[in-house]
Short mmCIF file of C-alpha atoms and ligand atoms in Angstrom, two decimals:
data_model
loop_
_atom_site.label_atom_id
_atom_site.label_comp_id
_atom_site.label_asym_id
_atom_site.label_seq_id
_atom_site.Cartn_x
_atom_site.Cartn_y
_atom_site.Cartn_z
CA UNK A 1 0.00 0.00 0.00
CA UNK A 2 1.65 3.18 -1.26
CA UNK A 3 1.06 6.76 -0.13
CA UNK A 4 2.08 9.33 -2.77
CA UNK A 5 2.39 13.11 -2.64
CA UNK A 6 2.20 15.47 -5.64
CA UNK A 7 3.27 19.10 -5.22
CA UNK A 8 4.99 20.06 -8.48
CA UNK A 9 2.93 23.16 -9.24
CA UNK A 10 -0.16 24.67 -7.64
CA UNK A 11 -2.04 21.60 -6.41
CA UNK A 12 -1.17 19.79 -3.20
CA UNK A 13 -2.36 16.21 -3.64
CA UNK A 14 -2.15 12.94 -1.70
CA UNK A 15 -3.29 9.47 -2.78
CA UNK A 16 -3.16 5.95 -1.39
CA UNK A 17 -3.13 2.96 -3.74
CA UNK A 18 -2.85 -0.81 -3.54
CA UNK A 19 -3.46 -3.77 -5.82
CA UNK A 20 -6.58 -5.76 -5.04
CA UNK A 21 -7.06 -8.93 -7.15
CA UNK A 22 -4.45 -7.72 -9.69
CA UNK A 23 -6.16 -4.35 -10.29
CA UNK A 24 -4.90 -1.14 -8.71
CA UNK A 25 -7.39 0.51 -6.39
CA UNK A 26 -7.17 4.11 -5.25
CA UNK A 27 -8.21 3.99 -1.60
CA UNK A 28 -8.15 7.79 -1.49
CA UNK A 29 -7.09 10.61 -3.79
CA UNK A 30 -7.31 14.17 -2.51
CA UNK A 31 -6.44 17.46 -4.19
CA UNK A 32 -6.14 20.77 -2.43
CA UNK A 33 -6.09 23.30 -5.26
CA UNK A 34 -4.56 26.76 -4.99
CA UNK A 35 -6.05 27.97 -8.28
CA UNK A 36 -8.25 30.57 -6.55
CA UNK A 37 -5.21 32.06 -4.77
CA UNK A 38 -3.07 32.27 -7.93
CA UNK A 39 -5.95 33.54 -10.10
CA UNK A 40 -5.52 36.95 -8.45
CA UNK A 41 -2.00 37.15 -9.98
CA UNK A 42 -2.98 35.70 -13.40
CA UNK A 43 -0.61 32.73 -12.98
CA UNK A 44 1.28 30.63 -10.44
CA UNK A 45 3.50 32.55 -7.98
CA UNK A 46 6.18 30.04 -6.84
CA UNK A 47 6.75 31.57 -3.39
CA UNK A 48 3.01 31.58 -2.63
CA UNK A 49 2.65 28.02 -3.97
CA UNK A 50 5.38 26.53 -1.80
CA UNK A 51 4.11 28.19 1.37
CA UNK A 52 0.64 26.80 0.69
CA UNK A 53 2.02 23.30 0.03
CA UNK A 54 3.87 23.47 3.37
CA UNK A 55 0.67 24.41 5.21
CA UNK A 56 -1.55 21.88 3.46
CA UNK A 57 0.54 18.72 3.11
CA UNK A 58 0.34 17.39 6.68
CA UNK A 59 -3.44 17.70 7.15
CA UNK A 60 -4.00 16.35 3.63
CA UNK A 61 -1.90 13.23 4.37
CA UNK A 62 -3.95 12.68 7.53
CA UNK A 63 -7.21 13.13 5.64
CA UNK A 64 -6.09 10.69 2.92
CA UNK A 65 -5.31 8.07 5.60
CA UNK A 66 -8.70 8.70 7.28
CA UNK A 67 -10.58 8.47 3.97
CA UNK A 68 -8.85 5.17 3.16
CA UNK A 69 -9.58 3.89 6.67
CA UNK A 70 -5.90 3.08 7.27
CA UNK A 71 -3.05 4.40 9.44
CA UNK A 72 0.57 5.28 8.63
CA UNK A 73 1.56 1.83 9.94
CA UNK A 74 -0.45 0.18 7.12
CA UNK A 75 1.51 2.04 4.41
CA UNK A 76 4.33 -0.10 2.98
CA UNK A 77 6.08 2.52 0.81
CA UNK A 78 6.06 6.29 0.27
CA UNK A 79 6.39 8.23 -2.99
CA UNK A 80 6.50 11.81 -4.23
CA UNK A 81 6.94 13.73 -7.48
CA UNK A 82 10.61 14.72 -7.84
CA UNK A 83 10.30 16.66 -11.12
CA UNK A 84 9.71 18.33 -13.45
CA UNK A 85 8.05 21.32 -11.81
CA UNK A 86 8.69 24.35 -9.63
CA UNK A 87 11.73 23.69 -7.42
CA UNK A 88 10.32 25.17 -4.21
CA UNK A 89 6.99 23.37 -4.67
CA UNK A 90 8.59 20.00 -5.45
CA UNK A 91 10.79 20.27 -2.35
CA UNK A 92 7.82 20.36 0.02
CA UNK A 93 6.19 17.10 -1.14
CA UNK A 94 9.47 15.27 -1.65
CA UNK A 95 10.89 16.24 1.75
CA UNK A 96 7.65 15.31 3.50
CA UNK A 97 7.40 11.88 1.84
CA UNK A 98 11.09 11.14 2.41
CA UNK A 99 10.61 12.15 6.07
CA UNK A 100 7.77 9.62 6.41
CA UNK A 101 9.95 6.93 4.78
CA UNK A 102 12.99 7.78 6.92
CA UNK A 103 11.10 7.76 10.20
CA UNK A 104 9.35 4.46 9.43
CA UNK A 105 12.26 2.69 7.68
CA UNK A 106 10.01 2.00 4.66
CA UNK A 107 11.01 2.36 0.98
CA UNK A 108 10.73 5.61 -0.94
CA UNK A 109 10.11 6.13 -4.68
CA UNK A 110 10.79 9.44 -6.47
CA UNK A 111 8.42 9.77 -9.43
CA UNK A 112 8.59 11.72 -12.68
CA UNK A 113 5.45 13.87 -12.93
CA UNK A 114 5.26 13.30 -16.70
CA UNK A 115 5.39 9.53 -16.23
CA UNK A 116 2.42 9.99 -13.90
CA UNK A 117 0.49 11.72 -16.69
CA UNK A 118 1.69 9.20 -19.32
CA UNK A 119 0.56 6.12 -17.38
CA UNK A 120 -2.65 7.63 -15.96
CA UNK A 121 -4.93 6.24 -18.74
CA UNK A 122 -4.12 2.70 -17.55
CA UNK A 123 -4.71 3.10 -13.81
CA UNK A 124 -7.91 1.07 -13.93
CA UNK A 125 -6.29 -1.84 -15.87
CA UNK A 126 -3.01 -1.83 -13.98
CA UNK A 127 -0.76 -2.84 -16.89
CA UNK A 128 0.87 -0.77 -19.63
CA UNK A 129 0.41 -2.03 -23.22
CA UNK A 130 2.57 -0.72 -26.11
CA UNK A 131 1.10 2.59 -27.29
CA UNK A 132 1.79 6.12 -28.47
CA UNK A 133 1.21 8.64 -25.66
CA UNK A 134 0.33 12.27 -26.29
CA UNK A 135 0.89 14.30 -23.12
CA UNK A 136 -0.52 17.82 -23.19
CA UNK A 137 -0.11 19.79 -19.99
CA UNK A 138 0.60 23.34 -18.85
CA UNK A 139 4.36 22.84 -19.09
CA UNK A 140 4.84 20.06 -21.65
CA UNK A 141 3.67 18.73 -25.01
CA UNK A 142 5.19 15.34 -25.78
CA UNK A 143 4.65 12.39 -28.08
CA UNK A 144 6.09 9.26 -26.48
CA UNK A 145 6.59 5.83 -28.00
CA UNK A 146 5.85 3.45 -25.11
CA UNK A 147 6.95 -0.16 -25.53
CA UNK A 148 6.31 -1.16 -21.91
CA UNK A 149 6.49 0.33 -18.41
CA UNK A 150 9.83 2.20 -18.23
CA UNK A 151 10.59 1.88 -21.96
CA UNK A 152 9.91 5.29 -23.41
CA UNK A 153 11.23 7.13 -26.46
CA UNK A 154 10.48 10.75 -27.20
CA UNK A 155 9.07 11.13 -30.71
CA UNK A 156 8.12 14.80 -30.58
CA UNK A 157 7.89 17.77 -28.23
CA UNK A 158 7.17 21.47 -28.37
CA UNK A 159 10.01 23.72 -29.47
CA UNK A 160 8.50 26.73 -27.66
CA UNK A 161 5.22 26.97 -25.69
CA UNK A 162 3.40 23.91 -24.36
CA UNK A 163 -0.19 23.41 -25.54
CA UNK A 164 -1.62 24.31 -22.11
CA UNK A 165 0.70 27.30 -21.85
CA UNK A 166 -0.62 28.56 -25.22
CA UNK A 167 -4.21 28.22 -23.91
CA UNK A 168 -3.24 30.09 -20.72
CA UNK A 169 -1.39 32.89 -22.55
CA UNK A 170 -4.17 33.42 -25.09
CA UNK A 171 -6.64 33.31 -22.19
CA UNK A 172 -4.71 36.16 -20.56
CA UNK A 173 -4.74 38.17 -23.83
CA UNK A 174 -8.51 37.71 -23.92
CA UNK A 175 -8.74 38.81 -20.26
CA UNK A 176 -10.19 35.45 -19.23
CA UNK A 177 -9.60 34.07 -15.71
CA UNK A 178 -6.59 31.77 -15.08
CA UNK A 179 -6.22 29.00 -16.18
CA UNK A 180 -7.22 29.90 -19.73
CA UNK A 181 -7.75 26.35 -21.08
CA UNK A 182 -11.18 25.55 -19.63
CA UNK A 183 -12.37 29.15 -20.23
CA UNK A 184 -11.35 29.08 -23.90
CA UNK A 185 -13.05 25.72 -24.38
CA UNK A 186 -16.26 27.13 -22.85
CA UNK A 187 -16.34 30.22 -25.12
CA UNK A 188 -15.26 28.18 -28.17
CA UNK A 189 -18.50 26.20 -27.96
CA UNK A 190 -20.42 29.32 -29.06
CA UNK A 191 -17.94 30.27 -31.81
CA UNK A 192 -17.02 29.45 -35.40
CA UNK A 193 -13.69 27.58 -35.67
CA UNK A 194 -13.29 28.88 -39.22
CA UNK A 195 -13.91 32.56 -38.40
CA UNK A 196 -10.18 33.34 -38.27
CA UNK A 197 -7.50 31.45 -40.23
CA UNK A 198 -4.82 31.07 -37.56
CA UNK A 199 -1.53 29.37 -38.59
CA UNK A 200 -0.55 25.73 -38.02
CA UNK A 201 3.21 25.19 -37.77
CA UNK A 202 4.31 22.20 -39.85
CA UNK A 203 8.05 22.06 -39.00
CA UNK A 204 9.01 19.95 -41.99
CA UNK A 205 12.49 19.06 -40.68
CA UNK A 206 11.13 17.76 -37.38
CA UNK A 207 7.61 16.65 -38.34
CA UNK A 208 6.60 15.43 -34.87
CA UNK A 209 7.68 18.55 -32.98
CA UNK A 210 5.11 21.21 -32.10
CA UNK A 211 5.27 24.99 -32.08
CA UNK A 212 2.56 27.21 -30.62
CA UNK A 213 4.28 30.58 -30.23
CA UNK A 214 3.52 31.71 -33.82
CA UNK A 215 -0.13 30.91 -33.25
CA UNK A 216 -0.12 32.91 -30.02
CA UNK A 217 1.42 35.91 -31.84
CA UNK A 218 -1.13 35.58 -34.66
CA UNK A 219 -3.94 35.80 -32.10
CA UNK A 220 -2.31 38.92 -30.60
CA UNK A 221 -2.06 40.64 -34.01
CA UNK A 222 -5.67 39.71 -34.80
CA UNK A 223 -6.82 41.24 -31.50
CA UNK A 224 -4.97 44.47 -32.30
CA UNK A 225 -6.77 44.69 -35.65
CA UNK A 226 -10.26 44.32 -34.19
CA UNK A 227 -12.13 47.41 -32.96
CA UNK A 228 -13.94 45.53 -30.23
CA UNK A 229 -12.24 42.12 -29.67
CA UNK A 230 -14.71 41.17 -26.94
CA UNK A 231 -17.55 40.95 -29.46
CA UNK A 232 -15.52 38.30 -31.34
CA UNK A 233 -14.51 36.39 -28.21
CA UNK A 234 -16.25 33.11 -29.07
CA UNK A 235 -14.95 33.08 -32.67
CA UNK A 236 -11.37 33.83 -31.56
CA UNK A 237 -11.52 31.07 -28.93
CA UNK A 238 -12.98 28.56 -31.41
CA UNK A 239 -10.46 29.43 -34.16
CA UNK A 240 -7.47 29.35 -31.78
CA UNK A 241 -8.59 26.06 -30.23
CA UNK A 242 -9.11 24.54 -33.70
CA UNK A 243 -5.53 25.47 -34.69
CA UNK A 244 -4.08 23.82 -31.54
CA UNK A 245 -6.21 20.70 -31.96
CA UNK A 246 -5.44 20.42 -35.66
CA UNK A 247 -1.68 20.38 -35.00
CA UNK A 248 -1.99 17.93 -32.07
CA UNK A 249 -4.26 15.50 -33.91
CA UNK A 250 -2.44 15.49 -37.28
CA UNK A 251 1.01 14.94 -35.77
CA UNK A 252 -0.22 12.31 -33.33
CA UNK A 253 -1.89 10.25 -36.05
CA UNK A 254 1.19 10.57 -38.26
CA UNK A 255 3.47 9.48 -35.40
CA UNK A 256 1.21 6.51 -34.58
CA UNK A 257 1.33 5.35 -38.18
CA UNK A 258 5.09 5.75 -38.37
CA UNK A 259 5.71 3.86 -35.11
CA UNK A 260 3.09 1.23 -35.98
CA UNK A 261 1.12 1.71 -32.76
CA UNK A 262 -2.57 0.83 -32.88
CA UNK A 263 -3.33 2.49 -29.55
CA UNK A 264 -3.06 6.18 -28.65
CA UNK A 265 -3.49 7.82 -25.25
CA UNK A 266 -4.22 11.43 -24.42
CA UNK A 267 -3.20 12.68 -20.96
CA UNK A 268 -2.34 15.87 -19.04
CA UNK A 269 -4.53 18.86 -18.20
CA UNK A 270 -5.37 19.76 -21.82
CA UNK A 271 -6.76 16.22 -22.22
CA UNK A 272 -9.84 17.58 -20.37
CA UNK A 273 -10.70 19.39 -23.61
CA UNK A 274 -13.71 17.56 -25.07
CA UNK A 275 -13.25 18.96 -28.57
CA UNK A 276 -9.68 17.61 -28.61
CA UNK A 277 -10.81 14.20 -27.27
CA UNK A 278 -13.47 13.96 -29.97
CA UNK A 279 -11.22 15.14 -32.82
CA UNK A 280 -8.46 12.68 -31.86
CA UNK A 281 -10.89 9.79 -31.45
CA UNK A 282 -12.52 10.39 -34.85
CA UNK A 283 -9.19 10.84 -36.68
CA UNK A 284 -7.78 7.69 -35.03
CA UNK A 285 -10.89 5.64 -35.82
CA UNK A 286 -10.62 6.65 -39.47
CA UNK A 287 -7.24 4.90 -39.69
CA UNK A 288 -8.14 1.95 -37.46
CA UNK A 289 -6.35 3.17 -34.31
CA UNK A 290 -7.89 3.04 -30.84
CA UNK A 291 -7.83 5.83 -28.26
CA UNK A 292 -7.62 4.97 -24.56
CA UNK A 293 -9.26 7.77 -22.59
CA UNK A 294 -7.90 9.11 -19.30
CA UNK A 295 -10.40 9.01 -16.42
CA UNK A 296 -11.48 12.68 -15.94
CA UNK A 297 -10.32 12.72 -12.30
CA UNK A 298 -6.77 11.87 -13.47
CA UNK A 299 -6.29 14.47 -16.23
CA UNK A 300 -5.29 17.65 -14.37
CA UNK A 301 -2.62 17.33 -11.68
CA UNK A 302 -3.43 14.73 -9.04
CA UNK A 303 -1.63 12.27 -6.77
CA UNK A 304 -3.54 9.20 -8.01
CA UNK A 305 -1.36 9.12 -11.13
CA UNK A 306 1.80 9.51 -9.02
CA UNK A 307 0.65 6.69 -6.74
CA UNK A 308 0.00 4.44 -9.76
CA UNK A 309 3.43 5.23 -11.28
CA UNK A 310 4.95 4.47 -7.85
CA UNK A 311 3.04 1.17 -7.64
CA UNK A 312 4.48 0.08 -11.00
CA UNK A 313 7.94 1.36 -9.96
CA UNK A 314 7.76 -0.71 -6.75
CA UNK A 315 6.96 -3.81 -8.84
CA UNK A 316 9.70 -3.19 -11.42
CA UNK A 317 12.71 -1.50 -9.80
CA UNK A 318 14.52 -1.01 -6.49
CA UNK A 319 13.50 1.86 -4.20
CA UNK A 320 15.36 5.18 -4.36
CA UNK A 321 18.00 6.19 -1.81
CA UNK A 322 16.78 8.76 0.70
CA UNK A 323 19.31 11.33 -0.48
CA UNK A 324 17.59 11.53 -3.87
CA UNK A 325 16.73 15.16 -4.62
CA UNK A 326 14.29 17.10 -6.72
CA UNK A 327 15.03 17.86 -10.37
CA UNK A 328 12.93 20.74 -11.77
CA UNK A 329 13.95 19.72 -15.32
CA UNK A 330 13.71 15.95 -14.91
CA UNK A 331 13.48 14.32 -18.37
CA UNK A 332 11.15 11.40 -19.10
CA UNK A 333 12.62 10.18 -22.36
CA UNK A 334 15.07 11.20 -25.04
CA UNK A 335 14.84 11.37 -28.81
CA UNK A 336 16.52 8.31 -30.35
CA UNK A 337 19.65 9.15 -32.32
O1 KG4 B 1 -1.51 18.66 -16.26
P1 KG4 B 1 -1.88 19.96 -15.67
O2 KG4 B 1 -2.96 19.99 -14.61
O3 KG4 B 1 -0.64 20.65 -15.02
C1 KG4 B 1 0.65 20.57 -15.53
O4 KG4 B 1 1.34 19.57 -15.29
O5 KG4 B 1 0.99 21.55 -16.25
O6 KG4 B 1 -2.29 20.91 -16.89
C2 KG4 B 1 -2.75 22.21 -16.69
C3 KG4 B 1 -3.04 22.82 -18.04
C4 KG4 B 1 -3.32 24.31 -18.01
O7 KG4 B 1 -2.53 24.95 -18.98
C5 KG4 B 1 -4.81 24.41 -18.35
O8 KG4 B 1 -5.15 25.61 -19.03
C6 KG4 B 1 -4.98 23.21 -19.25
O9 KG4 B 1 -4.21 22.20 -18.62
N1 KG4 B 1 -6.38 22.79 -19.35
C7 KG4 B 1 -7.10 22.84 -20.50
C8 KG4 B 1 -8.41 22.41 -20.19
N2 KG4 B 1 -8.45 22.10 -18.85
C9 KG4 B 1 -7.19 22.33 -18.36
N3 KG4 B 1 -6.75 23.21 -21.75
C10 KG4 B 1 -7.71 23.18 -22.70
N4 KG4 B 1 -8.97 22.80 -22.48
C11 KG4 B 1 -9.38 22.40 -21.24
N5 KG4 B 1 -10.64 22.03 -21.01
ZN1 ZN B 2 0.82 17.94 -14.75
#
């Protein structure tokens, strides 16, 4: 039974997992979000985030134990996200989980946040089949060729802004509340995705890499040209969202065909976007490829996905030494040479 802590950005989260009859079961999964606090500043303030993690982590661990109906003595290993993320935020969760491991003499596993996202679609099954994973979060956009648990190759990534970051930055331009992603999706429902012809970067030399900064600039220029941008809000949101989705879907399908995968996953915060889910599912179906959805509770940052990655780590590799540190730039996979 593993207790995992996630504190890489602006959510403090704790989850407890164990295998029951082969299938992983989340006994509890709690998230204490700081979004309301950071909204005032239009984005995450690292100093504010780490102080809030420090205040929230201990009571949240206790509540997770209470919800699961277990005590610290029942936990057999501890885990925490060690990167990538904000250094001061990561430190809080990692130090707390290592402290619990050190004081109890139980094993500790440091987990890559992106591996948490990548594996999250399979939490209910408990095993990782070969597949192509598209991770779209606030900080990363990655296409990963997954052969098995722990065998990952990076096929493509963003060369500038992450998909979620583009949503958040365009949201700020449109004076929408932080985070911009869900707000843009909401307004896009009322708009025409063809109203504005925003660019799609093709990057012919690196066909599986993404670029969203040109799109962001195109939206900015369009806003400057309009007399009253607010009256075009829905059309701008729909057209911007269509450009992001178009790039994500086309490159993902192309990468799946090149790698020969017949299963695609979509994970990370932007995977909440229903229009993206539908577009990817339809495009994949058209070429005979399946899409494994991520349970909605596991798309934006949570500790359930960290607990599941830790469960698989505990079954496949030795525990980490207690002097293991955070790594704000921790890589998940490299591009094959
Ligand atoms: O995975 P996540 O919770 O945190 C990171 O690891 O970054 O992803 C957060 C990102 C934010 O950029 C947010 O705007 C985006 O996910 N997001 C969405 C939607 N819901 C969250 N983007 C587009 N459409 C959504 N419905
Ligand atoms: Zn994340």
